[in-house]
mmCIF file of C-alpha atoms and ligand atoms in Angstrom:
data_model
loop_
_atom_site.group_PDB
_atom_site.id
_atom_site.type_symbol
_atom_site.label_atom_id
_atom_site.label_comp_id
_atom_site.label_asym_id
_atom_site.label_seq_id
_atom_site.Cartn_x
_atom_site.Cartn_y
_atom_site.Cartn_z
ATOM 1 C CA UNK P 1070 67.716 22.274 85.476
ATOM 2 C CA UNK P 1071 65.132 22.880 82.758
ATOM 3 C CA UNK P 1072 61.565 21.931 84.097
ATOM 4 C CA UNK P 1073 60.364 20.862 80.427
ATOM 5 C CA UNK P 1074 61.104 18.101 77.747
ATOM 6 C CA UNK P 1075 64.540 17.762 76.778
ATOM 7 C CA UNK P 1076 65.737 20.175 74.940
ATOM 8 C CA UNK P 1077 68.835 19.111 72.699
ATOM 9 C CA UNK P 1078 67.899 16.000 73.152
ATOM 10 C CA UNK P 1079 67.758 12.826 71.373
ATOM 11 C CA UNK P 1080 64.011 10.912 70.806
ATOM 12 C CA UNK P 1081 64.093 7.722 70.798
ATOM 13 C CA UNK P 1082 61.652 4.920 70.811
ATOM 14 C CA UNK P 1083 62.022 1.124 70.170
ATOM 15 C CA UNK P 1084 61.428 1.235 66.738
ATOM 16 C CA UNK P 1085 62.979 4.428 65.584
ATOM 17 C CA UNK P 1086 66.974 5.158 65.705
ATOM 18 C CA UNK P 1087 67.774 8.050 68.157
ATOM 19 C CA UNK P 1088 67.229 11.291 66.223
ATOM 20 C CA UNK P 1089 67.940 15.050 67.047
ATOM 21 C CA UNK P 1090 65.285 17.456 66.630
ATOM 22 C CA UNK P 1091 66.072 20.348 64.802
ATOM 23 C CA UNK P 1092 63.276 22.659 65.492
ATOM 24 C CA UNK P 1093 63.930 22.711 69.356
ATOM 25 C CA UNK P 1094 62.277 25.879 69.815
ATOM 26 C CA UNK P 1095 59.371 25.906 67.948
ATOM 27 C CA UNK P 1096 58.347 22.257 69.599
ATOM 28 C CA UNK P 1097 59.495 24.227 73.353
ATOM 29 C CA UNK P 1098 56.991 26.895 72.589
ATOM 30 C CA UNK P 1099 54.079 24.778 70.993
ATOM 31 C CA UNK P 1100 54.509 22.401 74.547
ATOM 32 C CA UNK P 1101 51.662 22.832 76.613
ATOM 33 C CA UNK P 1102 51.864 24.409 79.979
ATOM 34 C CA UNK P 1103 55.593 26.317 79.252
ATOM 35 C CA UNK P 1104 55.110 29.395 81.505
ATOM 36 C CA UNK P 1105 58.872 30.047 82.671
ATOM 37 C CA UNK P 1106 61.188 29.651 79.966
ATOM 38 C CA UNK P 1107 64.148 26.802 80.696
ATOM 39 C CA UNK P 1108 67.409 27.455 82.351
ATOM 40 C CA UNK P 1109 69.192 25.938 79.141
ATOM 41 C CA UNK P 1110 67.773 29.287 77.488
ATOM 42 C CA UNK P 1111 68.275 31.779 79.873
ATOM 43 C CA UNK P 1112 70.429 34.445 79.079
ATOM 44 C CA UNK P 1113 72.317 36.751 81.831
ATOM 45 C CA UNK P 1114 72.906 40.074 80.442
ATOM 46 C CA UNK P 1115 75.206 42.873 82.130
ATOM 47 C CA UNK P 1116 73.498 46.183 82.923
ATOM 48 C CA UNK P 1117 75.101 47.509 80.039
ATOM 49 C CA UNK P 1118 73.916 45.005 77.227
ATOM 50 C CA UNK P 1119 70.024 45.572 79.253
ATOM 51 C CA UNK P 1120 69.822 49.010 77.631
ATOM 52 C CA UNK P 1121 68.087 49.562 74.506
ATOM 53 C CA UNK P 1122 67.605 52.720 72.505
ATOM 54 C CA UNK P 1123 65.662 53.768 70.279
ATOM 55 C CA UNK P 1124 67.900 55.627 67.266
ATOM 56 C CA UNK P 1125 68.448 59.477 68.423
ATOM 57 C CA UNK P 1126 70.213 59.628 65.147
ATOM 58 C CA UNK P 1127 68.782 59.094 61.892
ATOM 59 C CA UNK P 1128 69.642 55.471 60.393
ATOM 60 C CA UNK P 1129 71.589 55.300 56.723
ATOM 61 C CA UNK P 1130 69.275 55.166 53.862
ATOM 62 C CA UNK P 1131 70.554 54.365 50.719
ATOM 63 C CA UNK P 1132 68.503 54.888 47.579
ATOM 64 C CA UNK P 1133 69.452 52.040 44.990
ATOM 65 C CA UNK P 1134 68.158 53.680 42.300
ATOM 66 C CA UNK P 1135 70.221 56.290 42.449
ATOM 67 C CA UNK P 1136 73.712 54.015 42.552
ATOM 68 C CA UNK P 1137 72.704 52.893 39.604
ATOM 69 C CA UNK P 1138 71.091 55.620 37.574
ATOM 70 C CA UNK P 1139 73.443 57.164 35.029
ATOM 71 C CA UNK P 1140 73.522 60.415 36.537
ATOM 72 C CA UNK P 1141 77.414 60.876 37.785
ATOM 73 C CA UNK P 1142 76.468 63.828 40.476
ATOM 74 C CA UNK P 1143 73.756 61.168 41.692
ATOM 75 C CA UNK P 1144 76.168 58.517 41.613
ATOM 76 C CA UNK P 1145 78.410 60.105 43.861
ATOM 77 C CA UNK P 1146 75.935 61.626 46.108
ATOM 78 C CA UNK P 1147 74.839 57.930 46.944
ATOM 79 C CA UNK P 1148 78.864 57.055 47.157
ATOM 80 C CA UNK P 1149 79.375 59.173 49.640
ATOM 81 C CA UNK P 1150 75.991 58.674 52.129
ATOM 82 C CA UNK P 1151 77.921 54.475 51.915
ATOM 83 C CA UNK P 1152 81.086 55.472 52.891
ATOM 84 C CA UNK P 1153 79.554 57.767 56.069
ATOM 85 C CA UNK P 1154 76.673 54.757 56.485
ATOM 86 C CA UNK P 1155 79.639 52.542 56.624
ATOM 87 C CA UNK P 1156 82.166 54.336 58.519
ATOM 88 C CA UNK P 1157 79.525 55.343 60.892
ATOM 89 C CA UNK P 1158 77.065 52.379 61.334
ATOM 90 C CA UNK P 1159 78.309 49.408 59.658
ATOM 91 C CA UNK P 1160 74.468 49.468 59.137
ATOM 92 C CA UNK P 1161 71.797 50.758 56.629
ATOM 93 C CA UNK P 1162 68.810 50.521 54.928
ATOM 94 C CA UNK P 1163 68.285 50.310 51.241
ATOM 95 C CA UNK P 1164 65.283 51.260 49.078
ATOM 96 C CA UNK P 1165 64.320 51.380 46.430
ATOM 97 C CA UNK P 1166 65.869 48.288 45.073
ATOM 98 C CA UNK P 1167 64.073 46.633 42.889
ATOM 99 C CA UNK P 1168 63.245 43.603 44.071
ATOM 100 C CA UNK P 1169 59.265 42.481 44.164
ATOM 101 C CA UNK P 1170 57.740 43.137 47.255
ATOM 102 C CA UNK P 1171 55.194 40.027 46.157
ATOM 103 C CA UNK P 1172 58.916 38.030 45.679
ATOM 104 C CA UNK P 1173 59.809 39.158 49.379
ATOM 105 C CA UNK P 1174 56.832 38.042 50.824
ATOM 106 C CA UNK P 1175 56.483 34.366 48.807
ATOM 107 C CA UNK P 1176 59.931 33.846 50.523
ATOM 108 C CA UNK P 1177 58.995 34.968 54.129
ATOM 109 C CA UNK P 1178 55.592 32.971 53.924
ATOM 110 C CA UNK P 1179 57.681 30.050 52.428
ATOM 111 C CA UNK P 1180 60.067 30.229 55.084
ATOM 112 C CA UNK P 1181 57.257 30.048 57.862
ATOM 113 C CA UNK P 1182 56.034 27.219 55.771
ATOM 114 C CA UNK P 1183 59.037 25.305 56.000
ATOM 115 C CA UNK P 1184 59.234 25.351 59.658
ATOM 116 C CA UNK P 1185 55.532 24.684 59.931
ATOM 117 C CA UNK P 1186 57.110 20.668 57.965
ATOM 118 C CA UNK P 1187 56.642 18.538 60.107
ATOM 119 C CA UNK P 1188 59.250 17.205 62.392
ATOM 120 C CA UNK P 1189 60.436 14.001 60.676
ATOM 121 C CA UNK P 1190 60.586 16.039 56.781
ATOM 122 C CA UNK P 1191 63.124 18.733 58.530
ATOM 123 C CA UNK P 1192 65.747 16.275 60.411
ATOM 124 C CA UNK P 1193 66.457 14.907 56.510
ATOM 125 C CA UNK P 1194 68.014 18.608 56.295
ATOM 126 C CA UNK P 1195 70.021 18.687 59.543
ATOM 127 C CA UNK P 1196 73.608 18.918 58.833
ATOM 128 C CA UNK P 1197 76.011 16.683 60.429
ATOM 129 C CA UNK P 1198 79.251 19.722 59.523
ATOM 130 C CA UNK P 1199 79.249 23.174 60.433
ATOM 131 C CA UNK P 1200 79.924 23.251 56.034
ATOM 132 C CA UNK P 1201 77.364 21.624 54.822
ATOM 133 C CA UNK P 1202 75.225 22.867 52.344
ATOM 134 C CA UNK P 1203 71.704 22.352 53.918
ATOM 135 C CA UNK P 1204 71.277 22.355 57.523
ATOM 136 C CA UNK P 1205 68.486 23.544 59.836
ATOM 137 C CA UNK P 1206 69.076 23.274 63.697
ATOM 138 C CA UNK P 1207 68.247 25.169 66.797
ATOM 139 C CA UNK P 1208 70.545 28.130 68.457
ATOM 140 C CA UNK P 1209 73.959 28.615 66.427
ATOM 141 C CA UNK P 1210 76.034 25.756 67.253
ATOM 142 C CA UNK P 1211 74.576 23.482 70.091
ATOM 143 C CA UNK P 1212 78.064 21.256 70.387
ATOM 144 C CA UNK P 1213 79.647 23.674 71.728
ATOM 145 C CA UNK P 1214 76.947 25.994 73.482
ATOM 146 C CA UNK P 1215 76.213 26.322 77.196
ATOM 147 C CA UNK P 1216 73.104 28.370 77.107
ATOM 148 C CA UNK P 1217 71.004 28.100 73.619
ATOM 149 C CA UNK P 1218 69.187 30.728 71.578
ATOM 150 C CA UNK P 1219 65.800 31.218 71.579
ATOM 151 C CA UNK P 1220 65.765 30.677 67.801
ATOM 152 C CA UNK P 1221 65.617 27.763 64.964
ATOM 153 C CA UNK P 1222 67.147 28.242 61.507
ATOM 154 C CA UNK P 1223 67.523 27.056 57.914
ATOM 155 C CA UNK P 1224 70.796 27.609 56.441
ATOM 156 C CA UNK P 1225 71.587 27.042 52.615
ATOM 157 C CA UNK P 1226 74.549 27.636 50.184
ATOM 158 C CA UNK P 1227 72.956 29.282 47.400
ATOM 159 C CA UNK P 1228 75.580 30.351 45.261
ATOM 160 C CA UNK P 1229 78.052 29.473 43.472
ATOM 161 C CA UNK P 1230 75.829 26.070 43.763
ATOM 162 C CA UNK P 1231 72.403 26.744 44.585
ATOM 163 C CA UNK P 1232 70.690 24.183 47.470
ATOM 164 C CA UNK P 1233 67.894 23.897 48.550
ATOM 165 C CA UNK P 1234 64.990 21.459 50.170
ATOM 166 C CA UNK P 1235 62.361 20.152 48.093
ATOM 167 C CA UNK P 1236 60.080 20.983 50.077
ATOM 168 C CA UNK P 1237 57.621 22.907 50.971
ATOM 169 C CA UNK P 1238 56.000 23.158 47.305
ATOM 170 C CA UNK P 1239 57.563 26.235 45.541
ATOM 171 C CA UNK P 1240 60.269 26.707 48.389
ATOM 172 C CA UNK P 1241 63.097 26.068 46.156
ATOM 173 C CA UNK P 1242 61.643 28.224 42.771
ATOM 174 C CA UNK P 1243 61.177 31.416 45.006
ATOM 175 C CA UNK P 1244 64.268 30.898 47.036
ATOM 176 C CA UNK P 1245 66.505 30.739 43.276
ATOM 177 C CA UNK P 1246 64.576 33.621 42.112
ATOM 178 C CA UNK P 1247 65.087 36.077 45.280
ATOM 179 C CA UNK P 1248 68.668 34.529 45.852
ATOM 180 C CA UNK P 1249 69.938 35.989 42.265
ATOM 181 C CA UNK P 1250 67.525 39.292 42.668
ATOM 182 C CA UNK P 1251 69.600 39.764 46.104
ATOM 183 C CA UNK P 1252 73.107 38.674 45.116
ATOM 184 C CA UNK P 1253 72.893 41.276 41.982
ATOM 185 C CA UNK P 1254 72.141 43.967 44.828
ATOM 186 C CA UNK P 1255 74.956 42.958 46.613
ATOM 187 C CA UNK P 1256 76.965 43.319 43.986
ATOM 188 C CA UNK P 1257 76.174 46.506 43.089
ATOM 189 C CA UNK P 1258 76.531 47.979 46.629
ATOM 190 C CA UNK P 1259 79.815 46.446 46.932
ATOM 191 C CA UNK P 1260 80.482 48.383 43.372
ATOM 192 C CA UNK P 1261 79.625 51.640 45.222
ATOM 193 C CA UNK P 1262 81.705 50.278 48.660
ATOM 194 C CA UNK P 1263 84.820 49.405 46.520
ATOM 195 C CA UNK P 1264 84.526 53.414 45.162
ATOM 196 C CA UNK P 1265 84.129 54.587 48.389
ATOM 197 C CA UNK P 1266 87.280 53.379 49.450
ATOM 198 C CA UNK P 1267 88.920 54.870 47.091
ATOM 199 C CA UNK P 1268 89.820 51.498 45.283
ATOM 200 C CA UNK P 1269 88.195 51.002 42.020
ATOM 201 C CA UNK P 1270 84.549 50.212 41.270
ATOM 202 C CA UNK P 1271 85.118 46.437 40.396
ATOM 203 C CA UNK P 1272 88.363 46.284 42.665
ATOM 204 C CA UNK P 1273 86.036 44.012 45.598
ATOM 205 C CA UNK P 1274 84.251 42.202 43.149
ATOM 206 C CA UNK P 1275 87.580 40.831 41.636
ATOM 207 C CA UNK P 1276 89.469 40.765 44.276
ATOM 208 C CA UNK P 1277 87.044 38.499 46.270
ATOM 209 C CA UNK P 1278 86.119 36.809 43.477
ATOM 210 C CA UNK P 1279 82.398 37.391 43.606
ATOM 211 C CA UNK P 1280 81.770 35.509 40.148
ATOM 212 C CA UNK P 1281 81.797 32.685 42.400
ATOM 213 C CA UNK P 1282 80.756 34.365 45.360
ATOM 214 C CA UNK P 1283 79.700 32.365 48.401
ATOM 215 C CA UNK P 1284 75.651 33.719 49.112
ATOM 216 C CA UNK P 1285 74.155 31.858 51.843
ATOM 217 C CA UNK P 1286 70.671 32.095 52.969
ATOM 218 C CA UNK P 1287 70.012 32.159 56.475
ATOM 219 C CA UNK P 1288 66.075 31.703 57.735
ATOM 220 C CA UNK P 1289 65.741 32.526 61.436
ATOM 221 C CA UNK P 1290 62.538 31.446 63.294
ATOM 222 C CA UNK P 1291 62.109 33.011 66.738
ATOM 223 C CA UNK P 1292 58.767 31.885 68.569
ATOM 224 C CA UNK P 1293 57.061 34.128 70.726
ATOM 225 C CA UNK P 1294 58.464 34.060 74.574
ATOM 226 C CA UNK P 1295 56.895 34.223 77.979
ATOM 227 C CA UNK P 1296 59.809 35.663 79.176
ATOM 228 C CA UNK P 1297 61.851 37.477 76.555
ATOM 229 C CA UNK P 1298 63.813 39.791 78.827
ATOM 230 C CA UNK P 1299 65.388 36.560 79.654
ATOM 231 C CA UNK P 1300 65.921 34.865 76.862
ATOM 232 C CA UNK P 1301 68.114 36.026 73.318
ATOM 233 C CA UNK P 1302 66.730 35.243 70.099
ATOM 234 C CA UNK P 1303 70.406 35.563 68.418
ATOM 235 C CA UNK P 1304 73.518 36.308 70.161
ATOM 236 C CA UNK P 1305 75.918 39.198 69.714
ATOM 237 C CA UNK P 1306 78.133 38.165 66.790
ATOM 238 C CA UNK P 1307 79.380 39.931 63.623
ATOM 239 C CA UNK P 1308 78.984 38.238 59.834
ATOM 240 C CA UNK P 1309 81.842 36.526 58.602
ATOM 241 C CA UNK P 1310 80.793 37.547 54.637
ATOM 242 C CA UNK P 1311 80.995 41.347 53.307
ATOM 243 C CA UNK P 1312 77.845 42.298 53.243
ATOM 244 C CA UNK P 1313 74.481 41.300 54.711
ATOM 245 C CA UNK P 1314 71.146 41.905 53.345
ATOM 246 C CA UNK P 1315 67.563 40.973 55.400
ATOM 247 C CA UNK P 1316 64.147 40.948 55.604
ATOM 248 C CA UNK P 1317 61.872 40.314 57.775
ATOM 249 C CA UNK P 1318 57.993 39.415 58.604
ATOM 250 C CA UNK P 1319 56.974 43.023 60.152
ATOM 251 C CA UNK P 1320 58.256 42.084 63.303
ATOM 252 C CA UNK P 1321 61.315 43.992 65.001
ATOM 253 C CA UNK P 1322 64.049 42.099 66.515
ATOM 254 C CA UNK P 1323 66.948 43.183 65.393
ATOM 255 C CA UNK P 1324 69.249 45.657 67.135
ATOM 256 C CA UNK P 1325 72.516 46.461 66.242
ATOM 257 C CA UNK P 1326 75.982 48.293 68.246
ATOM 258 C CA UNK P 1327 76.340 52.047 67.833
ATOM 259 C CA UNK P 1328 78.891 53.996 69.753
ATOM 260 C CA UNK P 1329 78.187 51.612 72.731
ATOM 261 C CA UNK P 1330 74.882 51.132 72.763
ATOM 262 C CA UNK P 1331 72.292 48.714 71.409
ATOM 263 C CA UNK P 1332 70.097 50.370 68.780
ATOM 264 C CA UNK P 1333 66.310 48.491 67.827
ATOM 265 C CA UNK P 1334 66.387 48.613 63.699
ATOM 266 C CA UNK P 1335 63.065 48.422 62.501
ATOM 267 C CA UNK P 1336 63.514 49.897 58.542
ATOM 268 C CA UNK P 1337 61.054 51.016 56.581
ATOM 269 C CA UNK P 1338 58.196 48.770 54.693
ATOM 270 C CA UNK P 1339 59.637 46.620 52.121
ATOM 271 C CA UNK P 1340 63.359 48.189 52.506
ATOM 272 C CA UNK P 1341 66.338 45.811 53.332
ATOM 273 C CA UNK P 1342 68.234 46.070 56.426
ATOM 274 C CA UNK P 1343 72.072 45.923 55.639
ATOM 275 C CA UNK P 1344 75.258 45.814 57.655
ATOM 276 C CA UNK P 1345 78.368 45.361 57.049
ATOM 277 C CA UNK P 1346 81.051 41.657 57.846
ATOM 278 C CA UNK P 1347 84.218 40.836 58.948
ATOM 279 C CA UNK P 1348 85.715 40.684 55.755
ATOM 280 C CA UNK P 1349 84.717 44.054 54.519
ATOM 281 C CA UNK P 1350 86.559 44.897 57.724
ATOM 282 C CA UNK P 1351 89.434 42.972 56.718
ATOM 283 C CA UNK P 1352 90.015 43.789 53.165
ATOM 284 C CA UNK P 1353 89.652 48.213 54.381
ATOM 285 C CA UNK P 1354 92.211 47.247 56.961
ATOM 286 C CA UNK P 1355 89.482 48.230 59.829
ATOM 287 C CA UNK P 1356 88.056 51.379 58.041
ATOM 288 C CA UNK P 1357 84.572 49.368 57.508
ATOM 289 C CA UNK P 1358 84.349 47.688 60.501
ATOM 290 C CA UNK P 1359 82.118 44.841 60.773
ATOM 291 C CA UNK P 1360 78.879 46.023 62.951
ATOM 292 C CA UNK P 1361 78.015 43.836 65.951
ATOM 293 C CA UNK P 1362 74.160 42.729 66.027
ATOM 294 C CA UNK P 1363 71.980 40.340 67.716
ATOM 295 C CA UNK P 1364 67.848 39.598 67.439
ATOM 296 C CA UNK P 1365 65.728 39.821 70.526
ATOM 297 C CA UNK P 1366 62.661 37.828 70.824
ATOM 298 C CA UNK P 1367 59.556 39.416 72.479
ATOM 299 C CA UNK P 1368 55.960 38.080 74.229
ATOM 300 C CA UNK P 1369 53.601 38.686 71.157
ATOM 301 C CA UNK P 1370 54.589 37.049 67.858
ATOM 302 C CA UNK P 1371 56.636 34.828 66.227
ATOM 303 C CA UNK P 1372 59.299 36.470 64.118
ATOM 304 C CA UNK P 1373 60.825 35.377 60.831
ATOM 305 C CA UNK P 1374 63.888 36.456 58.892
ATOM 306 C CA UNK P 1375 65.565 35.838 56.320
ATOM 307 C CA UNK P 1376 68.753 37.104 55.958
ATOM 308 C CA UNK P 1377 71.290 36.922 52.606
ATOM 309 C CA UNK P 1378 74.795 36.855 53.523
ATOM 310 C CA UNK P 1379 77.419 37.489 51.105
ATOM 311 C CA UNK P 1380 80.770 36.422 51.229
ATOM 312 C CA UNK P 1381 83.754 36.008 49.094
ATOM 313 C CA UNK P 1382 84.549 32.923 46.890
ATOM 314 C CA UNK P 1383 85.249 30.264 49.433
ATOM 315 C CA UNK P 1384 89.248 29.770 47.996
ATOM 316 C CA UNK P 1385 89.488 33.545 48.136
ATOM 317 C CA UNK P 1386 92.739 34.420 50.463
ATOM 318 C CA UNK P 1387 92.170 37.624 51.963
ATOM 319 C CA UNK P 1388 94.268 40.388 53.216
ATOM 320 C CA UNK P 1389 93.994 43.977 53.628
ATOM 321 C CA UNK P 1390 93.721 45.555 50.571
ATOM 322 C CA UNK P 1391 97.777 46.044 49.385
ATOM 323 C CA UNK P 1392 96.627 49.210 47.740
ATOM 324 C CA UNK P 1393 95.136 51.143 50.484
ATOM 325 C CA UNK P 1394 97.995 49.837 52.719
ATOM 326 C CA UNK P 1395 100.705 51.568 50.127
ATOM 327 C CA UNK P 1396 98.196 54.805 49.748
ATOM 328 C CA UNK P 1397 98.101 55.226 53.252
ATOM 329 C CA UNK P 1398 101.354 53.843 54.575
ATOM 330 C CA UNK P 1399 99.777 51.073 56.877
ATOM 331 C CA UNK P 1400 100.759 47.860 58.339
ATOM 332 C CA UNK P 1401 98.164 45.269 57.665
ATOM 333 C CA UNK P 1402 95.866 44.781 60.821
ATOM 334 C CA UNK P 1403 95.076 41.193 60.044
ATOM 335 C CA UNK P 1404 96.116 37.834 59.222
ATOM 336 C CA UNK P 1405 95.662 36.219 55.961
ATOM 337 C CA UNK P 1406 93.472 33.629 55.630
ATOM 338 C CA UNK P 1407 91.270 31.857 53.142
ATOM 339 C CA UNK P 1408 87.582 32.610 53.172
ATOM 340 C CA UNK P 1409 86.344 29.005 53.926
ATOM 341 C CA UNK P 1410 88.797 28.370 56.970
ATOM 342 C CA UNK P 1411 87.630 31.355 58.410
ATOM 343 C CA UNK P 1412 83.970 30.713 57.537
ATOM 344 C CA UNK P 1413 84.608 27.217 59.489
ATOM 345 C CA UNK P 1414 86.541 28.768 62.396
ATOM 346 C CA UNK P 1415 83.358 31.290 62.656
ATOM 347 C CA UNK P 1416 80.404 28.607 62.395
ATOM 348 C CA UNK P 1417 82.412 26.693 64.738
ATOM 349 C CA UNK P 1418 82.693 28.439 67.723
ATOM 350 C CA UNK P 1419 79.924 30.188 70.068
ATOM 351 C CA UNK P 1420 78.523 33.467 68.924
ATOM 352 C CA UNK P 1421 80.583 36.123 71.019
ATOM 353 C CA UNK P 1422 80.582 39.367 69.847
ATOM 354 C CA UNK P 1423 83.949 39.662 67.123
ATOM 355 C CA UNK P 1424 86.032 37.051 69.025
ATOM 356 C CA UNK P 1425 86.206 35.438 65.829
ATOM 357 C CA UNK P 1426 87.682 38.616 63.769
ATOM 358 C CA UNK P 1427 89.820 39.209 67.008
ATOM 359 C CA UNK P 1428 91.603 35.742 66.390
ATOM 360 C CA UNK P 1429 93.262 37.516 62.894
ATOM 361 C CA UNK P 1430 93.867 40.282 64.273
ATOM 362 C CA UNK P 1431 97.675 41.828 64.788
HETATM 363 C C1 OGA H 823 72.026 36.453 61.332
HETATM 364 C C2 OGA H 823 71.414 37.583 62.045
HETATM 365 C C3 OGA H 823 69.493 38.754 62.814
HETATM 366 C C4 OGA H 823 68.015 38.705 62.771
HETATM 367 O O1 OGA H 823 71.265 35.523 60.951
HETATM 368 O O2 OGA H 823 73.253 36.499 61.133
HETATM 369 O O3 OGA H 823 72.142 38.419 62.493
HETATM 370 O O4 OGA H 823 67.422 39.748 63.070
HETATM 371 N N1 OGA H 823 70.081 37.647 62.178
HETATM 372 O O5 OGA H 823 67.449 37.650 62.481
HETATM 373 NI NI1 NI H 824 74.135 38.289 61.772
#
């Protein structure tokens, strides 16, 4: 049994209604006295998910100026590094990309801001449906949970309807600003993914409907840990979206699946760390697979990300793409299915590796 406070609890007190507290974590941590970390968040790893590598090989880099520069041999030069970073990885960095490193940093200090509200300002933005627009919460989905992430988050649709809290002061200005500066990245990368297939440069984009593409922003707070061999800041899961795009506060956390093994990403100052989701998987008929990842936690600092996924238009059915199927002479290796159902099947269920791609699967 955990030794502290409860943890997904409910606080009541005569004169307040029972209430859930969303920033489990971050209250654990700040607790006085917390030496060993609580069995509700202890993790037990096989031998094999233990081992961590640093990268023998030399992690994707994609230079954004260069997929967009008008220079055709450049154009192609950067087309082909995606389809190896993507047929390889599922995983790369990207610089040179425009966006403000003073705009990246007014979002990471606004997201430590925002957890830093105190308690009572943040439980008006927990979610009651796995849909909602605005939730925060602790883990991934504590309903149906048996051991919890070391980790509280701050989830928002931001396009094709942007929400967001109205607070902190100047949360909701920078997070509209960096949203669009991100989605137009995604975009374009997607552009230079749809080539690399083979299918035409706008052939994603219109076929997923990315007009009214679903964006949603994802802020992960991981407190420091006593004990953070035992604990797991983010389970292994893939992204449900196409493509994922993060940043983070100069802490390392992330690690991602490659050829067996778990790899640390730490990317280069000011770059964004991108891999690729289930339904980029799905529409190339498994030639982009979706890249497993989780976040470790560690003894020193607190770690903040922010993370940009991007997804399809949420009435978008999606199948294999008909015209790599016909060029190739493939069955389809998946279901189809509409974007949102499979967005609520994912946020649904526990974080397990692809279990959720594996359900539409044939
Ligand atoms: C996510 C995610 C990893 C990280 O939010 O989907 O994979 O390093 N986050 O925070
Ligand atoms: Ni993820």
């Amino acid at each position: 049994m955990a030794e502290t406070a409860p943890l997904v609890a409910t606080q009541a007190s005569p004169t307040t209604p029972s209430k859930r507290i969303t920033s489990i974590i971050k209250l654990l941590v700040e607790s006085p006295g917390l030496t060993n970390i609580p069995s509700t968040h202890t993790f037990t790893l096989n031998s094999h998910d233990q081992v961590v590598s640093d990268t023998e090989e030399p992690v994707p880099v994609i230079d954004y100026s260069l997929l967009i520069s008008s220079s055709p041999d450049q154009r192609s030069k950067i087309i082909h590094d995606l389809r190896k970073a993507c047929q390889d990885w599922g995983f790369f960095m990207v610089i040179n990309h425009g966006v403000p490193e003073r705009l990246m940093r007014s979002m990471i200090d606004a997201c430590r801001e925002f957890f830093d509200l105190p308690e009572e300002e943040k439980q008006e933005y927990e979610g009651k449906h796995v849909l909602d627009p605005i939730r925060c919460g602790t883990s991934f989905n504590t309903s149906v949970e048996k051991v919890f992430c070391w980790r509280d988050f701050l989830k928002l649709f931001v396009h094709p309807v942007f929400h967001s809290p109205s607070k902190p002061a100047g949360f909701s200005e920078n997070l509209l600003e960096y949203s669009k500066r991100v989605r137009e990245v995604a975009r374009e990368l997607l552009k230079g993914i749809s080539e690399s297939l083979g299918l035409g440069t706008n052939y994603i984009d219109k076929a997923m409907n990315l007009e009214q593409g679903l964006q949603v922003s994802i802020a992960n707070y991981y407190p420091p840990c006593t004990q953070p061999e035992l604990a797991m800041g983010l389970a292994s899961h893939s992204d449900h979206g196409l493509l994922t795009i993060l940043i983070q506060n100069g802490v390392s956390g992330l690690q991602v699946q490659h050829k067996g093994k778990w790899v640390n990403m730490n990317g280069y100052p000011n770059s964004f760390l991108v891999n690729t989701g289930d339904h980029l998987e799905i529409l190339s008929n498994g030639k982009y697979k979706s890249v497993e990842h989780r976040a470790v936690v560690n003894k020193k600092a607190a770690r903040i990300s922010l993370v940009m996924a991007h997804g399809p238009s949420l009435d978008s059915v999606v199948t294999p793409a008909p015209e790599l199927l016909d060029r190739e002479g493939n069955a389809p290796a998946y279901i189809e299915m509409k974007y949102g159902e499979y967005l609520e099947l994912q946020q649904s269920s526990k974080l397990d590796g692809k279990s959720c791609l594996d359900q539409v699967r044939i």
